[in-house]
XYZ file of C-alpha atoms in Angstrom:
656
model
C -23.763 -1.166 34.533
C -20.400 -2.054 33.021
C -21.859 -3.528 29.845
C -24.390 -0.714 29.495
C -21.635 1.880 29.717
C -19.567 -0.053 27.178
C -22.470 0.118 24.695
C -23.029 3.801 25.507
C -19.360 4.539 24.806
C -19.343 2.501 21.597
C -22.524 4.005 20.118
C -20.868 7.078 18.519
C -18.454 4.806 16.666
C -21.298 3.304 14.658
C -22.082 6.744 13.288
C -18.433 7.470 12.534
C -18.274 4.223 10.577
C -21.544 5.058 8.763
C -23.181 1.961 10.238
C -25.975 3.787 12.054
C -26.869 5.195 15.466
C -27.420 8.570 13.843
C -29.019 9.769 17.076
C -27.378 8.912 20.371
C -28.084 10.627 23.692
C -25.467 9.268 26.127
C -26.763 8.313 29.544
C -23.388 8.411 31.370
C -23.979 10.277 34.627
C -27.525 8.929 35.005
C -26.385 5.409 35.876
C -27.825 5.126 39.382
C -31.379 6.184 38.665
C -31.592 4.343 35.340
C -30.402 1.116 36.909
C -33.009 1.567 39.654
C -35.917 2.283 37.296
C -35.201 -0.892 35.351
C -34.767 -2.978 38.492
C -38.155 -2.086 40.011
C -39.954 -2.616 36.684
C -41.735 -5.965 36.412
C -42.157 -6.926 32.771
C -45.627 -7.760 31.426
C -47.108 -6.336 34.613
C -45.824 -2.806 35.131
C -45.765 -0.291 32.280
C -42.556 1.568 31.449
C -42.326 4.653 29.248
C -38.604 5.396 28.756
C -37.244 8.482 27.055
C -34.471 8.802 24.484
C -31.637 8.779 27.056
C -32.836 5.626 28.800
C -30.413 3.031 27.441
C -29.447 1.662 30.844
C -33.087 1.807 31.968
C -34.077 -0.468 29.082
C -31.075 -2.735 29.670
C -31.777 -2.946 33.396
C -35.428 -3.734 32.624
C -34.357 -6.826 30.693
C -33.550 -5.890 27.110
C -30.356 -7.488 25.796
C -27.188 -5.888 24.503
C -27.978 -7.195 21.046
C -31.481 -5.654 21.155
C -30.021 -2.278 22.141
C -27.599 -2.380 19.227
C -30.309 -3.554 16.813
C -32.200 -0.412 17.746
C -29.121 1.778 17.487
C -28.283 0.638 13.954
C -31.958 0.428 12.891
C -32.231 -3.204 11.879
C -35.442 -4.919 10.774
C -35.289 -7.154 13.854
C -35.087 -4.200 16.252
C -37.834 -5.038 18.812
C -38.532 -1.343 19.364
C -39.580 -0.372 15.860
C -37.999 -2.552 13.198
C -35.850 0.387 12.154
C -38.804 2.781 11.750
C -38.043 5.025 14.710
C -34.992 7.084 15.600
C -32.136 5.197 17.159
C -31.793 5.384 20.941
C -35.552 5.024 21.410
C -35.695 1.677 23.159
C -38.881 -0.356 23.562
C -40.282 -3.843 23.822
C -44.075 -3.478 23.691
C -44.715 -7.157 24.430
C -43.117 -6.561 27.851
C -44.914 -3.200 28.364
C -41.717 -1.259 27.641
C -43.535 1.168 25.411
C -42.508 2.775 22.156
C -42.611 6.554 22.618
C -41.797 9.450 20.324
C -38.982 11.993 20.494
C -41.291 14.740 21.730
C -39.911 15.484 25.153
C -42.165 14.288 27.941
C -45.282 13.659 25.866
C -45.300 10.026 27.008
C -46.051 11.305 30.520
C -49.685 11.461 29.414
C -49.491 7.900 28.087
C -48.173 6.709 31.436
C -51.123 8.369 33.164
C -53.549 6.700 30.744
C -51.977 3.290 31.373
C -52.197 3.955 35.122
C -55.893 4.722 34.752
C -56.394 1.267 33.224
C -54.256 -0.363 35.944
C -56.495 1.185 38.575
C -59.760 0.379 36.786
C -58.884 -3.284 36.280
C -57.501 -3.644 39.819
C -53.974 -4.664 38.841
C -51.217 -4.528 41.480
C -48.858 -2.677 39.162
C -47.362 0.730 38.454
C -46.887 2.883 35.392
C -43.503 4.622 35.124
C -42.778 7.724 33.072
C -39.061 8.409 32.773
C -37.986 11.821 31.510
C -35.582 14.719 31.821
C -36.170 17.676 34.103
C -36.648 20.111 31.213
C -39.746 18.185 30.107
C -41.505 19.608 33.156
C -41.568 22.942 31.352
C -44.069 21.452 28.895
C -47.732 22.199 29.521
C -48.826 18.646 28.800
C -46.525 17.339 31.540
C -48.336 19.633 33.967
C -51.615 18.228 32.615
C -50.371 14.683 33.229
C -49.298 15.309 36.819
C -52.457 17.281 37.546
C -54.627 14.485 36.176
C -52.714 11.739 37.994
C -53.050 13.513 41.333
C -56.735 14.282 40.756
C -57.528 10.656 39.910
C -55.052 9.143 42.429
C -53.404 6.997 39.790
C -50.575 4.445 40.271
C -47.880 6.280 38.339
C -44.257 7.190 39.082
C -42.785 10.202 37.308
C -39.036 9.531 37.335
C -37.347 12.852 36.571
C -33.666 12.602 35.651
C -32.247 16.036 36.373
C -28.887 16.684 34.708
C -29.273 20.462 34.773
C -29.583 20.974 31.026
C -32.192 20.870 28.285
C -29.733 20.379 25.415
C -27.744 23.579 25.996
C -30.394 25.441 28.025
C -29.465 25.475 31.724
C -32.126 24.763 34.312
C -32.115 28.368 35.501
C -33.611 29.297 32.123
C -36.349 26.682 32.556
C -37.641 27.381 36.052
C -37.063 29.570 39.084
C -37.058 26.478 41.302
C -33.740 24.643 41.527
C -35.476 21.382 42.427
C -38.020 21.468 39.636
C -40.250 18.750 41.147
C -40.973 21.151 43.991
C -43.031 23.204 41.557
C -45.675 20.556 42.235
C -45.435 20.571 46.050
C -48.906 22.060 46.448
C -50.579 19.238 44.511
C -52.869 17.093 46.624
C -52.454 13.287 46.567
C -48.889 13.588 45.235
C -45.666 12.580 46.946
C -42.276 13.971 45.920
C -39.036 12.098 46.610
C -35.582 13.511 45.926
C -32.559 11.303 45.457
C -29.001 11.239 44.183
C -29.376 9.779 40.692
C -25.629 9.195 40.518
C -25.736 6.869 43.505
C -26.987 3.320 43.017
C -28.097 2.829 46.630
C -29.923 6.128 47.016
C -31.626 5.636 43.636
C -32.674 2.071 44.455
C -34.037 3.161 47.825
C -35.958 6.052 46.243
C -37.517 3.985 43.443
C -38.342 1.109 45.794
C -40.026 3.521 48.201
C -41.875 5.195 45.327
C -43.271 1.891 44.060
C -44.215 0.834 47.599
C -46.049 4.120 48.158
C -47.921 3.887 44.855
C -49.000 0.302 45.489
C -49.951 0.750 49.153
C -51.306 4.292 49.259
C -52.598 4.441 45.701
C -51.223 7.868 44.868
C -48.689 9.090 42.292
C -45.076 9.910 43.101
C -42.489 12.170 41.505
C -38.931 10.961 41.989
C -36.461 13.698 41.141
C -32.993 12.249 40.683
C -30.029 14.619 40.687
C -27.697 13.475 37.884
C -24.820 14.825 35.821
C -24.484 14.730 32.069
C -20.947 13.602 31.390
C -21.113 14.023 27.618
C -22.855 16.300 25.155
C -26.633 16.177 24.910
C -26.362 14.026 21.790
C -24.042 13.368 18.877
C -25.325 16.519 17.160
C -24.425 18.692 20.147
C -21.063 20.071 21.320
C -21.136 20.818 25.018
C -17.715 22.446 24.879
C -19.477 25.417 23.259
C -21.493 26.188 26.382
C -19.794 24.355 29.274
C -16.448 25.389 30.666
C -13.552 22.972 30.846
C -13.820 23.063 34.639
C -17.476 22.013 34.509
C -16.781 19.257 31.998
C -14.057 17.912 34.258
C -16.288 18.251 37.323
C -19.012 16.002 35.869
C -16.421 13.399 34.873
C -15.197 13.354 38.468
C -18.742 12.409 39.527
C -18.937 9.397 37.219
C -21.487 7.070 38.929
C -19.966 3.886 37.539
C -16.457 4.792 38.696
C -17.845 5.719 42.128
C -19.743 2.440 42.419
C -16.646 0.515 41.399
C -14.626 2.258 44.112
C -17.293 1.531 46.742
C -17.384 -2.161 45.893
C -13.621 -2.373 46.324
C -13.520 -0.213 49.464
C -16.200 -2.224 51.251
C -14.728 -5.505 50.012
C -17.795 -6.621 48.106
C -15.551 -7.394 45.115
C -11.870 -7.736 44.502
C -10.040 -5.966 41.693
C -9.689 -9.308 39.955
C -13.421 -10.011 40.148
C -14.287 -6.599 38.729
C -11.684 -7.061 36.004
C -13.402 -10.330 35.140
C -16.768 -8.527 34.928
C -15.234 -5.927 32.599
C -13.697 -8.655 30.423
C -17.053 -10.434 30.261
C -18.747 -7.180 29.256
C -16.269 -6.710 26.396
C -16.896 -10.245 25.167
C -20.655 -9.851 25.397
C -20.506 -6.550 23.536
C -18.346 -8.061 20.813
C -20.775 -10.952 20.304
C -23.818 -8.638 20.347
C -22.135 -6.306 17.866
C -21.384 -9.172 15.498
C -24.918 -10.574 15.698
C -26.546 -7.164 15.193
C -24.424 -6.371 12.146
C -25.538 -9.645 10.570
C -29.233 -8.831 11.102
C -31.304 -7.781 8.055
C -32.035 -4.169 7.204
C -35.645 -3.018 6.795
C -37.198 -3.969 3.466
C -37.715 -0.751 1.464
C -40.909 -2.262 0.045
C -42.360 -2.461 3.569
C -42.837 1.294 4.009
C -46.625 1.204 3.313
C -47.145 -1.437 6.012
C -48.779 -0.496 9.331
C -50.146 2.916 8.354
C -53.639 1.840 9.404
C -54.790 -1.481 10.846
C -57.490 -3.468 9.090
C -60.919 -2.122 10.074
C -63.954 -3.970 11.311
C -65.768 -5.399 8.278
C -69.546 -5.403 8.055
C -70.954 -8.600 6.572
C -74.597 -7.528 6.681
C -74.120 -4.023 5.237
C -71.020 -4.283 2.984
C -71.797 -1.076 1.072
C -73.257 0.826 4.038
C -76.833 1.033 2.760
C -80.131 -0.442 3.977
C -83.830 -0.721 3.096
C -85.180 -0.363 6.633
C -88.632 1.193 7.086
C -90.084 2.860 10.137
C -89.815 6.061 12.135
C -87.052 8.525 11.435
C -84.538 9.477 14.093
C -82.494 12.649 14.376
C -78.734 12.584 14.009
C -78.163 13.377 17.695
C -80.409 10.460 18.679
C -78.523 8.188 16.295
C -75.229 9.026 17.965
C -76.612 8.690 21.481
C -78.299 5.351 20.872
C -75.282 3.936 19.049
C -72.980 4.910 21.883
C -75.261 3.161 24.365
C -75.500 0.069 22.183
C -71.733 -0.153 21.757
C -71.121 0.335 25.487
C -73.378 -2.672 26.045
C -71.698 -4.614 23.250
C -68.177 -4.125 24.658
C -67.876 -3.689 28.457
C -64.273 -2.513 27.942
C -65.420 0.715 26.279
C -64.797 4.091 27.925
C -65.573 7.715 27.132
C -64.431 11.032 28.547
C -64.231 14.679 27.548
C -65.458 18.093 28.622
C -68.973 18.546 30.040
C -69.570 14.819 29.657
C -71.095 13.981 32.996
C -72.655 16.811 34.953
C -75.913 15.401 36.346
C -78.227 15.195 33.327
C -75.894 16.964 30.929
C -74.007 14.843 28.404
C -71.537 16.950 26.498
C -72.037 20.489 25.297
C -74.675 19.253 22.816
C -76.027 16.386 24.973
C -74.868 13.696 22.543
C -73.801 11.539 25.504
C -76.893 12.280 27.587
C -77.769 9.429 29.970
C -74.625 7.390 29.378
C -73.040 7.986 32.771
C -76.297 7.151 34.511
C -76.480 3.856 32.623
C -72.808 2.813 32.569
C -71.366 4.525 35.623
C -68.752 7.202 36.364
C -65.809 4.831 35.915
C -66.608 4.382 32.229
C -68.091 7.811 31.412
C -66.529 10.823 33.094
C -65.436 14.414 32.803
C -61.907 15.322 31.811
C -60.157 18.544 32.763
C -60.328 21.315 30.199
C -57.068 20.095 28.721
C -57.418 18.696 25.222
C -53.927 17.199 25.107
C -54.695 15.340 28.344
C -57.893 13.964 26.829
C -56.036 12.621 23.788
C -52.838 11.529 25.513
C -54.498 9.515 28.254
C -56.690 7.813 25.642
C -53.532 6.697 23.879
C -52.052 5.453 27.148
C -55.121 3.641 28.395
C -55.506 1.780 25.107
C -51.960 0.417 25.574
C -53.137 -1.622 28.552
C -55.206 -4.094 26.552
C -56.180 -4.721 22.942
C -59.797 -5.261 24.026
C -60.178 -1.666 25.240
C -62.034 0.802 23.015
C -62.060 4.488 23.883
C -64.252 7.329 22.681
C -63.203 10.853 23.527
C -64.928 14.129 22.929
C -61.659 15.698 21.817
C -62.881 19.265 22.373
C -66.230 20.920 22.900
C -65.967 22.313 19.367
C -63.584 21.174 16.629
C -62.053 24.661 16.683
C -60.696 23.983 20.180
C -58.931 20.773 19.199
C -55.628 22.448 18.289
C -54.048 22.064 21.778
C -54.462 18.305 21.298
C -52.640 18.243 17.962
C -49.358 17.263 19.651
C -50.953 14.033 20.856
C -53.011 13.590 17.692
C -49.900 13.649 15.506
C -47.956 11.410 17.885
C -50.805 8.893 18.035
C -51.240 8.953 14.261
C -47.886 7.261 13.679
C -47.860 4.896 16.676
C -48.872 1.920 14.523
C -46.242 2.639 11.863
C -43.537 3.644 14.343
C -43.972 0.498 16.444
C -43.810 -1.728 13.352
C -47.379 -2.822 13.913
C -47.013 -3.690 17.613
C -49.352 -0.981 18.922
C -52.174 1.143 17.627
C -54.377 3.436 19.743
C -57.951 2.099 19.537
C -59.557 5.500 19.923
C -62.509 7.278 18.316
C -62.268 11.066 18.556
C -65.596 12.870 18.368
C -65.593 16.519 17.298
C -68.612 18.782 16.843
C -67.680 20.442 13.569
C -68.640 23.156 11.136
C -70.830 26.214 10.984
C -74.382 27.161 10.023
C -75.119 27.869 13.703
C -73.946 31.498 13.930
C -71.152 30.353 16.221
C -68.321 32.352 14.722
C -64.674 32.109 15.647
C -63.708 29.030 17.686
C -67.217 27.657 17.253
C -67.819 27.290 13.517
C -64.514 26.577 11.786
C -63.763 23.444 9.783
C -60.455 21.692 10.382
C -60.638 18.569 8.217
C -58.469 20.149 5.508
C -55.565 20.204 7.951
C -56.315 16.813 9.494
C -56.510 14.892 6.233
C -52.858 15.680 5.504
C -51.763 13.520 8.475
C -51.525 9.779 7.708
C -52.506 7.110 10.202
C -56.025 8.239 11.150
C -59.355 7.509 9.499
C -61.549 10.593 9.088
C -65.311 10.333 8.610
C -67.927 13.055 8.173
C -71.568 11.847 7.993
C -74.489 13.907 6.695
C -77.441 11.764 7.770
C -78.487 10.026 10.963
C -78.137 6.452 9.671
C -74.624 7.084 8.369
C -73.688 8.725 11.670
C -74.836 5.602 13.524
C -73.207 3.192 11.093
C -69.867 4.991 10.936
C -69.733 5.386 14.714
C -70.364 1.662 15.219
C -67.638 0.757 12.712
C -65.235 3.236 14.303
C -65.762 1.850 17.792
C -65.369 -1.762 16.680
C -62.278 -1.189 14.548
C -58.659 -1.230 15.576
C -56.868 2.044 15.094
C -57.748 5.697 15.424
C -60.753 7.397 13.830
C -61.577 11.097 13.727
C -65.365 11.324 13.802
C -66.491 14.752 12.574
C -70.063 15.545 13.639
C -71.896 18.300 11.712
C -73.387 19.965 14.755
C -75.815 22.077 12.712
C -77.515 18.807 11.747
C -77.810 17.317 15.247
C -81.497 18.198 15.501
C -82.262 19.181 11.913
C -85.191 17.147 10.507
C -83.567 16.989 7.059
C -80.759 14.792 8.464
C -83.215 12.421 10.187
C -83.545 8.899 8.786
C -84.713 5.425 9.604
C -81.868 3.500 11.270
C -81.530 -0.281 11.599
C -80.488 -1.201 15.145
C -77.313 -2.932 13.935
C -76.450 -0.616 11.034
C -72.792 -0.429 9.989
C -71.080 1.732 7.380
C -67.649 0.718 6.079
C -64.823 3.217 5.837
C -64.024 4.546 2.366
C -67.457 3.830 0.881
C -69.334 6.806 -0.554
C -73.109 6.878 -1.007
C -75.022 8.187 -4.003
C -77.732 10.433 -2.611
C -79.293 11.297 -5.958
C -78.749 9.843 -9.410
C -78.325 12.060 -12.449
C -76.695 12.469 -15.836
C -75.994 16.179 -16.404
C -73.716 17.191 -13.505
C -71.727 15.194 -10.947
C -71.549 16.792 -7.482
C -69.122 15.446 -4.855
C -69.735 16.578 -1.275
C -69.912 15.608 2.422
C -71.110 16.938 5.771
C -73.410 19.941 6.051
C -73.190 20.807 2.356
C -74.668 17.467 1.292
C -78.102 18.870 2.077
C -77.444 22.138 0.244
C -76.303 20.120 -2.761
C -79.474 18.025 -2.683
C -81.592 21.181 -2.457
C -79.698 22.754 -5.368
C -80.094 19.515 -7.346
C -83.852 19.608 -6.791
C -83.963 23.243 -7.913
C -82.086 22.286 -11.092
C -84.349 19.261 -11.591
C -87.307 21.628 -11.708
C -85.572 23.115 -14.769
C -85.010 19.719 -16.374
C -81.369 19.312 -15.273
C -80.477 16.104 -13.443
C -77.544 16.176 -11.014
C -75.918 13.191 -9.374
C -74.935 13.863 -5.760
C -72.239 11.701 -4.168
C -71.905 11.904 -0.374
C -68.348 10.810 0.495
C -69.116 9.993 4.151
C -65.452 9.022 4.601
C -62.540 11.332 3.762
C -59.708 9.024 4.825
C -59.919 6.549 3.232
C -61.693 8.228 0.327
C -63.854 6.308 -2.136
C -61.768 7.133 -5.184
C -63.509 4.514 -7.285
C -66.939 6.091 -6.776
C -65.571 9.536 -7.623
C -63.850 8.394 -10.805
C -66.879 6.361 -11.898
C -69.064 9.450 -11.607
C -66.598 11.578 -13.549
C -66.369 8.996 -16.337
C -70.160 8.720 -16.541
C -71.031 12.421 -16.541
C -67.925 14.522 -17.297
C -69.053 17.751 -15.652
C -67.956 17.977 -12.009
C -68.654 20.243 -9.042
C -66.894 19.648 -5.714
C -68.641 21.196 -2.707
C -67.614 21.437 0.917
C -68.064 23.817 3.809
C -64.346 24.268 4.476
C -62.192 26.864 2.754
C -61.545 26.298 -0.938
C -57.899 27.263 -0.406
C -56.168 24.045 0.733
C -59.515 22.472 1.568
C -60.206 18.768 1.081
C -61.824 19.564 -2.251
C -58.360 20.256 -3.620
C -57.467 16.593 -3.013
C -60.634 15.420 -4.735
C -59.986 17.712 -7.689
C -56.347 16.690 -7.997
C -57.365 13.019 -8.002
C -59.848 13.662 -10.808
C -57.321 15.654 -12.852
C -54.640 12.996 -12.476
C -56.749 9.916 -13.048
C -59.796 10.938 -15.102
C -58.771 14.049 -17.024
C -59.711 12.609 -20.415
C -63.314 12.100 -19.270
C -63.870 15.718 -18.235
C -66.188 17.963 -20.192
C -64.839 21.227 -18.790
C -62.864 22.198 -15.675
C -63.641 20.856 -12.229
C -65.249 23.625 -10.190
C -65.032 23.945 -6.418
C -67.436 25.601 -4.004
C -66.501 26.223 -0.390
C -65.737 29.071 1.968
C -63.410 31.939 1.028
C -59.976 32.195 2.626
C -61.271 33.912 5.756
C -62.474 32.883 9.213
C -66.191 32.181 9.568
C -67.810 35.349 10.890
C -69.933 35.516 14.023
C -72.915 37.557 12.826
C -75.452 35.512 10.826
C -75.150 38.025 7.972
C -71.399 37.411 7.792
C -71.828 33.662 8.115
C -74.322 33.564 5.252
C -71.933 35.577 3.119
C -69.062 33.166 3.775
C -70.502 29.642 3.882
C -71.756 27.727 0.842
C -75.523 27.592 0.453
C -78.105 26.254 -1.949
C -78.110 29.326 -4.179
C -74.318 29.467 -4.461
C -74.235 25.811 -5.451
C -77.087 26.342 -7.915
C -75.282 29.279 -9.570
C -72.020 27.348 -9.780
C -73.834 24.414 -11.361
C -75.423 26.657 -13.989
C -71.992 28.073 -14.818
C -70.499 24.619 -15.323
C -73.434 23.439 -17.411
C -72.934 26.415 -19.712
C -69.515 25.096 -20.884
């Protein structure tokens, strides 16, 4: 406690000296509960998700003074992130002290996911989410606690209540003074209150919480009453919203000073012995400071490292094509059979989402039909209608073991995925932020696109927004064999993949193909669907078939179009695109999404930057206008690309 406080007090000086620690959230006033959280944590067995104020928690859990300072001044040898994450975000993934983001309380969902794995694999361990009381105002924290109580998961939510969310007092957050009591009606959930300033009360509370979780098998909220002795962080001035009397009051309740007095009063230590401890702390801090300053800074050339892990590589199908003969299968069958095959291939594969497992129903479109019956309710199960919960617990469960692979139906329709974007974005930079120590091994399935008369929230395309976020592979098949091959590669690869399923093609005979049982399609490898010499068409998803139909219509007039099906948007097969441009010169880019800021803009920009001299006229784009997709079939037909629109655009380009 003495050394931790010495580091906490010294941290702002690094910023003043322009050495680092640009973000520091002092923990002084939380000493009792943070010491207790770290003391009950068993490294490499339990899972700990600390938040940005948890310096003493991390120190108590076993991290060294030097490691804390390495994080604070963002050195390359920082075990938390190698200098890639904000200072004061402490982690040691190899011990299960997890790297979490700055987003308040979002790691609560990760803790629940890790607890789900602990329970499934029968470990005698707990998952601990540590957070401030204001995080309980977040909807995804409610989702986490709701899910943990529903599933009876071994998780402790340690809530450090200092009465403020930055400058916002608790009365502006909730009507309940003891915010944990907002969850009193939850079944299978115990709530323990303690004095987070007091070492003994905090230790008793956390020990009891862990005992209850391990013996009863139900989650616990521990609400610890703390004080915040300093400002929220070094960018905050608490004198602007706290009176001098209040600031003095919290100093009077200093937990470390109180503990020191108790040790003297009850003759556990003498003044001389405590003075020796304080002298030792100063010496340790001095040595740690010196060692951390001498550590290397991050290499500026390393910034591209750890954006995406290396994918699974197919040796049998390196270009993602085959010559298989036999009966054709529909796209929905391809997905269903591949899921079943991969669940047999890897027994540590799991899937959940909405409508996944209601008797004979398997998802809103029955893609997962029969999986629960074959692989059981512990591997295939329904999630609450809470998209952030679906994503966040997938992230957390994958932290338990590298062998785990998770498939989630992220939302019933892609349009409904937006509530999960908080977790999607956070998960997208886990690999980079942790300096390569963790990546969520998750495949996200989304039924995407229109051509079904679904209208708003049932027919929109969202890939234009998703492709702007690094750290996730995004694939969009058009045919059954590619759907099977890309899904297999996604599920076998490390890292996160967004798997966009063109739902209008699930049962459409034109998307049906022959499929080898072991077919694999590599990421970033486009497929030429039709060869030609007069016009080069680049497309993907639903519009691949419209492009092929338009190409046939033009072929009847003696015009030969080459149609390139991208299959993979991130990574994109730039080489195949540029080769086609160089060969033909006239280019049409077609997709279902809006032309304005759609993915076609990225394709076009790439062509203009890297193959401009080969163009025989401007690149033309066909997509939807800048409007939502209408519900009525008449409106939908007016908005979405179709064969005739593509045909007319092609004729216009060929006239140049």
